[in-house]
Coordinates of N, CA, C and O in Angstrom, one line a residue:
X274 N 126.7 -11.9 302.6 CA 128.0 -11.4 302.7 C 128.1 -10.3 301.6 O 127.3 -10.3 300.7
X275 N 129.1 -9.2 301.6 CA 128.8 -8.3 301.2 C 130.4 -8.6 300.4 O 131.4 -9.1 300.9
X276 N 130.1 -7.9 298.7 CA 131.2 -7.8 298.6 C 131.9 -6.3 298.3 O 131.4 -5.2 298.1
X277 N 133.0 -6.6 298.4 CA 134.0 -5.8 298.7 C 134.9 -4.8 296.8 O 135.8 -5.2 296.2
X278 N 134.0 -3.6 296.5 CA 134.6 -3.9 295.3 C 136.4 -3.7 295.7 O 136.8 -3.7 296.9
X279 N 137.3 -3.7 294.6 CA 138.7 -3.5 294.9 C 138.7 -2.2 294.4 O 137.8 -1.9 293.6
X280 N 139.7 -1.2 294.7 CA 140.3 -0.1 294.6 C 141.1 -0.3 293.2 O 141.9 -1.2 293.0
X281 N 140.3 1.1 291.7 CA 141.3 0.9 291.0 C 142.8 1.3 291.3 O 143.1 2.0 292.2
X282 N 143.7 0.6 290.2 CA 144.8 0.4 290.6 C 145.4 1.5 289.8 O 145.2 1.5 288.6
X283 N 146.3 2.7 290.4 CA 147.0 4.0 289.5 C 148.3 3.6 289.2 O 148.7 2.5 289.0
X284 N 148.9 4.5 289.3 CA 150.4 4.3 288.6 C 151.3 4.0 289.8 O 152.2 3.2 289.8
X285 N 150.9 4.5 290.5 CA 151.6 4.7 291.7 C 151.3 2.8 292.7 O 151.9 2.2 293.6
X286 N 150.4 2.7 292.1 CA 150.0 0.9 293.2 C 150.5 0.5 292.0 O 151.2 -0.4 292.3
X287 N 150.5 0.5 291.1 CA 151.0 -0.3 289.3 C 152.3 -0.6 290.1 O 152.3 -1.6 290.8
X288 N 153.3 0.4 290.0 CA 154.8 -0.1 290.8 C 154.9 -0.3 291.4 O 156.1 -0.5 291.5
X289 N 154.2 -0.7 292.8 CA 154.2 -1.8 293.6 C 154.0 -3.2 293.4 O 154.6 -4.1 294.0
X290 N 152.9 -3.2 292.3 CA 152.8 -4.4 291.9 C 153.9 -5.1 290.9 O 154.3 -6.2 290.8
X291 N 154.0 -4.2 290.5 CA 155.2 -4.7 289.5 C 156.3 -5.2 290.3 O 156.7 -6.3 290.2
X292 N 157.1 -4.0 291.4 CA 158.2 -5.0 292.0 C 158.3 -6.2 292.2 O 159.2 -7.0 292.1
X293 N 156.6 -6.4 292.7 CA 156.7 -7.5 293.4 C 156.7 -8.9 292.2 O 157.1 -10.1 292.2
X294 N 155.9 -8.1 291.1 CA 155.9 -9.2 290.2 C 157.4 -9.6 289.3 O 157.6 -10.5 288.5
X295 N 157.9 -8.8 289.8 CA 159.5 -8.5 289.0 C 160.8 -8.1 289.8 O 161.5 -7.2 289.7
X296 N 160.8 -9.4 290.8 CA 162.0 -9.4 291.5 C 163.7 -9.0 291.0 O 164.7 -8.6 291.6
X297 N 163.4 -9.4 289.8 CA 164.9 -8.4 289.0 C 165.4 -7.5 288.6 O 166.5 -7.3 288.1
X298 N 163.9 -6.7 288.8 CA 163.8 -5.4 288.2 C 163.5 -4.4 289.5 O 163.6 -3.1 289.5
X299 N 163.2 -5.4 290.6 CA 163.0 -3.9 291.5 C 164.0 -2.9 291.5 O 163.6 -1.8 291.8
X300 N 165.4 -3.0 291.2 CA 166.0 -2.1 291.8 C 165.9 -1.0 290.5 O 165.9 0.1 291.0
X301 N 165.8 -1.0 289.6 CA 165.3 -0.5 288.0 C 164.1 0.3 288.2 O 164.1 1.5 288.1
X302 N 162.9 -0.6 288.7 CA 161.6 -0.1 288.8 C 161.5 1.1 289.9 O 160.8 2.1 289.7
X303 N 162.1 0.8 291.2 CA 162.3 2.0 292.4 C 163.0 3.2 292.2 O 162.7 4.0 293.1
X304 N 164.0 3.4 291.2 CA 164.8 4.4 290.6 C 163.8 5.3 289.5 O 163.5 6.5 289.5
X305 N 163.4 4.1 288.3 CA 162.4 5.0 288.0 C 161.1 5.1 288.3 O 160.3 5.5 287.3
X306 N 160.8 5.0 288.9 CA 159.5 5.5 289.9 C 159.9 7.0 290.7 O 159.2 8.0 290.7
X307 N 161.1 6.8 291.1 CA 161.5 8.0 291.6 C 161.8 9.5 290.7 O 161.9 10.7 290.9
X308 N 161.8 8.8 290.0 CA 162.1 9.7 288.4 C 160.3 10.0 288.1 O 160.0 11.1 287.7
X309 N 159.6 9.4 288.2 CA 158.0 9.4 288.5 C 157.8 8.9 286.3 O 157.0 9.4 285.5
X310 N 159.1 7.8 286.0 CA 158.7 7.3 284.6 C 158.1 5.9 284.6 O 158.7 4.8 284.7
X311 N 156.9 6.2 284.7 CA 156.1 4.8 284.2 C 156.1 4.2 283.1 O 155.8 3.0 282.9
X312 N 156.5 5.0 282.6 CA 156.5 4.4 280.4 C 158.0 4.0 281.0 O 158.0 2.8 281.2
X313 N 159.2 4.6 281.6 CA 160.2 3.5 281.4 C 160.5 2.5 282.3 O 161.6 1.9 282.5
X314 N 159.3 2.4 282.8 CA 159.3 1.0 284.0 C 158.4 0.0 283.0 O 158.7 -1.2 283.1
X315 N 157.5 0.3 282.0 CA 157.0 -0.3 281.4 C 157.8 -1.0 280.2 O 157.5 -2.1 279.8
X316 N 159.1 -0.2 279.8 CA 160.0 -0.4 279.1 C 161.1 -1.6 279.5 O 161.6 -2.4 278.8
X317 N 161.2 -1.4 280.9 CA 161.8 -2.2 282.0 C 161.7 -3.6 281.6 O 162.4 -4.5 281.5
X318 N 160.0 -3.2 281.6 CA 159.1 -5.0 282.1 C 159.6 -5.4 280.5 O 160.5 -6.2 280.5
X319 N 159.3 -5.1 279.5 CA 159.5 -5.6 278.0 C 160.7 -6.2 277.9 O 160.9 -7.4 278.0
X320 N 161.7 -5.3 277.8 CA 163.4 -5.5 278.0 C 163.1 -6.7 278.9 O 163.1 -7.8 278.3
X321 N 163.0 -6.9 279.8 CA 163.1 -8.2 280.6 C 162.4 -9.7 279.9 O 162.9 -10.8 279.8
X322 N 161.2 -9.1 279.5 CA 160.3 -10.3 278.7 C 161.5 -10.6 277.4 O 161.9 -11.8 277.1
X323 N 162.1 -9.4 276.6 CA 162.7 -10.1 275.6 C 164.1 -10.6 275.5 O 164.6 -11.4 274.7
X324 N 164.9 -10.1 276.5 CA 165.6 -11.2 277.3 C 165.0 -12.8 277.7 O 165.7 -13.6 277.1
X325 N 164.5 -13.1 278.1 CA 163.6 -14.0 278.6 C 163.1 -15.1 277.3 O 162.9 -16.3 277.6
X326 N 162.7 -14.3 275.5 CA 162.4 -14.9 274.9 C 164.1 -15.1 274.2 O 164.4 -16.1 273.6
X327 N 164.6 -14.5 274.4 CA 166.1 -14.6 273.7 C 166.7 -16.3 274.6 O 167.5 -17.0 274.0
X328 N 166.2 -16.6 275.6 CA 166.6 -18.1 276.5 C 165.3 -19.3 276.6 O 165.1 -20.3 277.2
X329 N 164.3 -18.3 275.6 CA 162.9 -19.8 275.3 C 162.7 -19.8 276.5 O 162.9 -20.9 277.0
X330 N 162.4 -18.9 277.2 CA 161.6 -19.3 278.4 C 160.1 -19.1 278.3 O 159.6 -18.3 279.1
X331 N 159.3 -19.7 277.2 CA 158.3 -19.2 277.2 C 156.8 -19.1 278.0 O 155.8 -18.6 277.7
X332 N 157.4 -20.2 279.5 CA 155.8 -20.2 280.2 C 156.8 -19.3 281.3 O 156.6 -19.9 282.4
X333 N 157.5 -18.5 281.5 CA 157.8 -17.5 282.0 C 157.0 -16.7 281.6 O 156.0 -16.2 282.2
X334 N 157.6 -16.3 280.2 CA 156.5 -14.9 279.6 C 155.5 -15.0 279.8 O 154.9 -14.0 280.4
X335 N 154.7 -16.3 279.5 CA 153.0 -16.1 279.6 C 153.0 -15.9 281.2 O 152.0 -15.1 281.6
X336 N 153.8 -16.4 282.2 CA 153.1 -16.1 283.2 C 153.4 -14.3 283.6 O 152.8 -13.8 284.5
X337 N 154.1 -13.7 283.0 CA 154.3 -12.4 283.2 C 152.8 -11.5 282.5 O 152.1 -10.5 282.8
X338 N 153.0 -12.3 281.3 CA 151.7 -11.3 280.4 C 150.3 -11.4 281.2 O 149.4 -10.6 281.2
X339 N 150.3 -12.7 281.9 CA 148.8 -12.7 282.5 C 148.9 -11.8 283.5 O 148.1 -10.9 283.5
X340 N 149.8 -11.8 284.3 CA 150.4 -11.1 285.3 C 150.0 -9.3 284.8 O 149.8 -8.3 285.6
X341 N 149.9 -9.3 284.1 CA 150.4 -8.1 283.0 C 148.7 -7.7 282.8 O 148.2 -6.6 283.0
X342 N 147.9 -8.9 282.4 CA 146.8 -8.4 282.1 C 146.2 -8.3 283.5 O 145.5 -7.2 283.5
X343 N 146.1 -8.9 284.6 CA 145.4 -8.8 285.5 C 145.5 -7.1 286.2 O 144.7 -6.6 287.0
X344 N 146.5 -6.6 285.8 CA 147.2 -5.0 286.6 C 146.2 -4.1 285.2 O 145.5 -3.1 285.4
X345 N 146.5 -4.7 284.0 CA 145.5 -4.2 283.0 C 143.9 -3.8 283.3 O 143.3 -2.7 283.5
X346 N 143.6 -5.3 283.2 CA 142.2 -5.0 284.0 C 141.7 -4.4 285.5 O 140.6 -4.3 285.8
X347 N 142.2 -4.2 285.8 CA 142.2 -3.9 287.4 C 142.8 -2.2 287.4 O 142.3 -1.5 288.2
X348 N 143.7 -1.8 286.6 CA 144.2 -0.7 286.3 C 143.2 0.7 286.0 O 142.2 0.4 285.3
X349 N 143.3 1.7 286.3 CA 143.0 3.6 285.6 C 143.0 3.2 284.5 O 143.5 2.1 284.1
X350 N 142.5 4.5 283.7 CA 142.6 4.9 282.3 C 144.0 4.9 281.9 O 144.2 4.3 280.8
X351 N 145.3 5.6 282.8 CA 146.5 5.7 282.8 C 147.3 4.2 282.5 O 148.0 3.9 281.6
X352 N 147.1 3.7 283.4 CA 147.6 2.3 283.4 C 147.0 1.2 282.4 O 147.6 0.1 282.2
X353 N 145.9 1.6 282.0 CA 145.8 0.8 280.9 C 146.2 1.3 279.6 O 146.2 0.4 278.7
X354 N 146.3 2.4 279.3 CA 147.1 2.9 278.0 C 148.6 2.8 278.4 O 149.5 2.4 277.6
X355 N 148.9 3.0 279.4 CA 150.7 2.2 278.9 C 150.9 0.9 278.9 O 151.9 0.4 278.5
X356 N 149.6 0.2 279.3 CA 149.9 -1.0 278.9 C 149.4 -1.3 277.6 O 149.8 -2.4 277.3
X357 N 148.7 -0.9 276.7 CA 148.4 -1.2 275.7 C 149.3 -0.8 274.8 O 149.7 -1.6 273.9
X358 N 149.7 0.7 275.0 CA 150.8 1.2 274.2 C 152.2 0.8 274.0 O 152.7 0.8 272.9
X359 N 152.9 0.3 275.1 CA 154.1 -0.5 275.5 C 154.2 -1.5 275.9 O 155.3 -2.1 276.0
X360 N 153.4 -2.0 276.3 CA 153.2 -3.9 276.8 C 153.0 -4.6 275.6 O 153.8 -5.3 275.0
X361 N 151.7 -4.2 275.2 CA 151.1 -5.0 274.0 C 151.9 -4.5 273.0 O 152.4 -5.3 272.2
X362 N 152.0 -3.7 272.8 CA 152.6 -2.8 271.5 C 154.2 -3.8 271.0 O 154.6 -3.8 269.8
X363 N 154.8 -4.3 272.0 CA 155.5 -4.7 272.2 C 155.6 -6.0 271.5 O 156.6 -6.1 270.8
X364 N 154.6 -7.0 271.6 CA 154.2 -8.0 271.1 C 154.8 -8.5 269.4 O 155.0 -9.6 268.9
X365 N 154.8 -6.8 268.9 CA 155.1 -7.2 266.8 C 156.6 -7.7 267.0 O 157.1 -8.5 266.2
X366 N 157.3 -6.9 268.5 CA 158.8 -7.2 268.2 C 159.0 -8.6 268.5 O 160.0 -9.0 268.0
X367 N 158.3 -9.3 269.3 CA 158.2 -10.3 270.3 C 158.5 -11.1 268.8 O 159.6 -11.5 268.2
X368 N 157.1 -11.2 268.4 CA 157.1 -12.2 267.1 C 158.1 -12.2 266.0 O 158.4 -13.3 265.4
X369 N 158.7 -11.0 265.8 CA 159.7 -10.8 265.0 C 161.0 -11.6 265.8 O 161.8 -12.0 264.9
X370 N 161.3 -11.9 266.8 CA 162.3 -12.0 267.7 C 162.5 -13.7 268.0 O 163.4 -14.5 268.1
X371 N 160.9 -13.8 268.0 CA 161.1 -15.3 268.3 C 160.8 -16.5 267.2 O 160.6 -16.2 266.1
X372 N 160.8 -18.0 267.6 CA 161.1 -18.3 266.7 C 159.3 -18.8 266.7 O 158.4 -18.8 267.6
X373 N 159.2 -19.2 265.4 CA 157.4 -19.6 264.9 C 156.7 -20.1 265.9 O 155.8 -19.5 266.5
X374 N 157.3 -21.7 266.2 CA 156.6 -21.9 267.5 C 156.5 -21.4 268.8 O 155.6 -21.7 269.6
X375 N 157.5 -20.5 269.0 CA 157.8 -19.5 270.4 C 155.9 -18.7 270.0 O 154.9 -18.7 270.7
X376 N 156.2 -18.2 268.7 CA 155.0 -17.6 268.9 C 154.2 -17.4 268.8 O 153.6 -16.3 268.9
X377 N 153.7 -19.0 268.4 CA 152.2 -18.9 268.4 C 152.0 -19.8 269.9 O 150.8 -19.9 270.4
X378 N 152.7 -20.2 270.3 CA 152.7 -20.4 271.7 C 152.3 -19.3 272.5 O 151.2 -19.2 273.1
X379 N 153.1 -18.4 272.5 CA 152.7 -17.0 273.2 C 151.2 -16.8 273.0 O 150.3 -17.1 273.8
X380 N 151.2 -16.3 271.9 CA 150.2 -15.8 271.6 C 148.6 -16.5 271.5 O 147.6 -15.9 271.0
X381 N 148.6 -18.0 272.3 CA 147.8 -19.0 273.0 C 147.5 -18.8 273.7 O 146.3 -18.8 274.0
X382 N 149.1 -18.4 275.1 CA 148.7 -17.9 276.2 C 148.7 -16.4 276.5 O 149.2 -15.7 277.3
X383 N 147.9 -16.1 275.5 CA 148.2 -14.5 276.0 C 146.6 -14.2 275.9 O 145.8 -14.5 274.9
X384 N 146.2 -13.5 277.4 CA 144.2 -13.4 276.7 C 143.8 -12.6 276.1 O 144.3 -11.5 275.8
X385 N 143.0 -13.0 275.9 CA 141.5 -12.7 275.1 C 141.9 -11.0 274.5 O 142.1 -10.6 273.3
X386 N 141.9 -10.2 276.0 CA 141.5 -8.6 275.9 C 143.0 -8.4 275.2 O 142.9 -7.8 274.1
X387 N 144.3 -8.8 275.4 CA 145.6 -8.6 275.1 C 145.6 -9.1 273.1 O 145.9 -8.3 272.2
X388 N 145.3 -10.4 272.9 CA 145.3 -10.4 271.8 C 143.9 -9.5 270.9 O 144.1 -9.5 269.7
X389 N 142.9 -9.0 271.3 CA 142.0 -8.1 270.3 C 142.9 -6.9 270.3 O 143.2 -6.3 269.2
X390 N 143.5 -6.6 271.5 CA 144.3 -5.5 271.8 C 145.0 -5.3 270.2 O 144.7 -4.5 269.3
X391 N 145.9 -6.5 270.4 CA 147.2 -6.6 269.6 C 146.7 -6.5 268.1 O 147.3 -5.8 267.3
X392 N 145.9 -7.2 267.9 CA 145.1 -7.5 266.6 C 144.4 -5.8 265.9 O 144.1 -5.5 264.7
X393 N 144.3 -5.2 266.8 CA 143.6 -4.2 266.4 C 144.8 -2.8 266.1 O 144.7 -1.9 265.3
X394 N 145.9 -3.1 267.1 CA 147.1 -2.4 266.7 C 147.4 -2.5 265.7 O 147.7 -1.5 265.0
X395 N 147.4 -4.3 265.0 CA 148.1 -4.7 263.9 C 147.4 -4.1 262.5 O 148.1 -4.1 261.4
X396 N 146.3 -3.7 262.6 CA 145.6 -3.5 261.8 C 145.5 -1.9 261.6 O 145.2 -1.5 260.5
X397 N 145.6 -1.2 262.4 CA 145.8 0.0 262.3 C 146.9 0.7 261.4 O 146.9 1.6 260.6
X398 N 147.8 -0.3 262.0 CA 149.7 -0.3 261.4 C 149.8 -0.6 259.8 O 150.7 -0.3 259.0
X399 N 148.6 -1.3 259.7 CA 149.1 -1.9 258.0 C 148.1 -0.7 257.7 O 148.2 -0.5 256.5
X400 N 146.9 0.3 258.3 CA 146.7 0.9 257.3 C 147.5 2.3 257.0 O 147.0 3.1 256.2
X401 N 148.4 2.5 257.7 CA 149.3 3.8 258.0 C 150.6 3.0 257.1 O 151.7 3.6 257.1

């Protein structure tokens, strides 16, 4: 059997996925798409996640961030720098926001590539 690689994923299949992964946001995400702003659909998806930690829903979030990494990995060059830059990037407010155990919970379920991600942001930040 032969396999089949998958098509990387651009900006343009990114917002499709996202609607679908973000039923509250389609009508948000289809507006700005049309506006052709991916950083503020990326903005979108955050704002929703920290709503979301503001009501402890925290196996929501994780299931968004895996959700999050899988479009990561599977994503262009493009799509994976806004996700590193405003997804992950996102993460210091997260912690600041939530409460201790919120987030080292999070940050349990959050993988592998997202926390070196984060870790290596963090480290850049304290030397600036």
């Amino acid at each position: 059997m032969m396999k089949v690689q998958m098509q990387t994923i651009n900006q343009k299949i990114a917002v499709e996925y996202l609607k679908f992964f973000y039923p509250p946001l389609r009508n948000e995400i289809t507006q700005l798409s049309v506006q052709d702003n991916f950083a503020g659909i990326m903005q979108a998806t955050v704002n929703y996640l920290k709503d979301l930690l503001q009501e402890s829903k925290i196996n929501i979030i994780a299931h968004h961030i895996k959700l999050m990494d899988w479009l990561y990995r599977n994503g262009n060059s493009y799509v994976k720098a806004m996700i590193e830059n405003l997804f992950v990037r996102s993460f210091e407010s997260f912690k600041k926001h939530a409460k201790i155990q919120h987030w080292k919970l999070l940050y349990q379920y959050m993988p592998v590539s997202f926390q070196i991600i984060y870790n290596e942001q963090q480290k850049r930040d304290q030397m600036y």
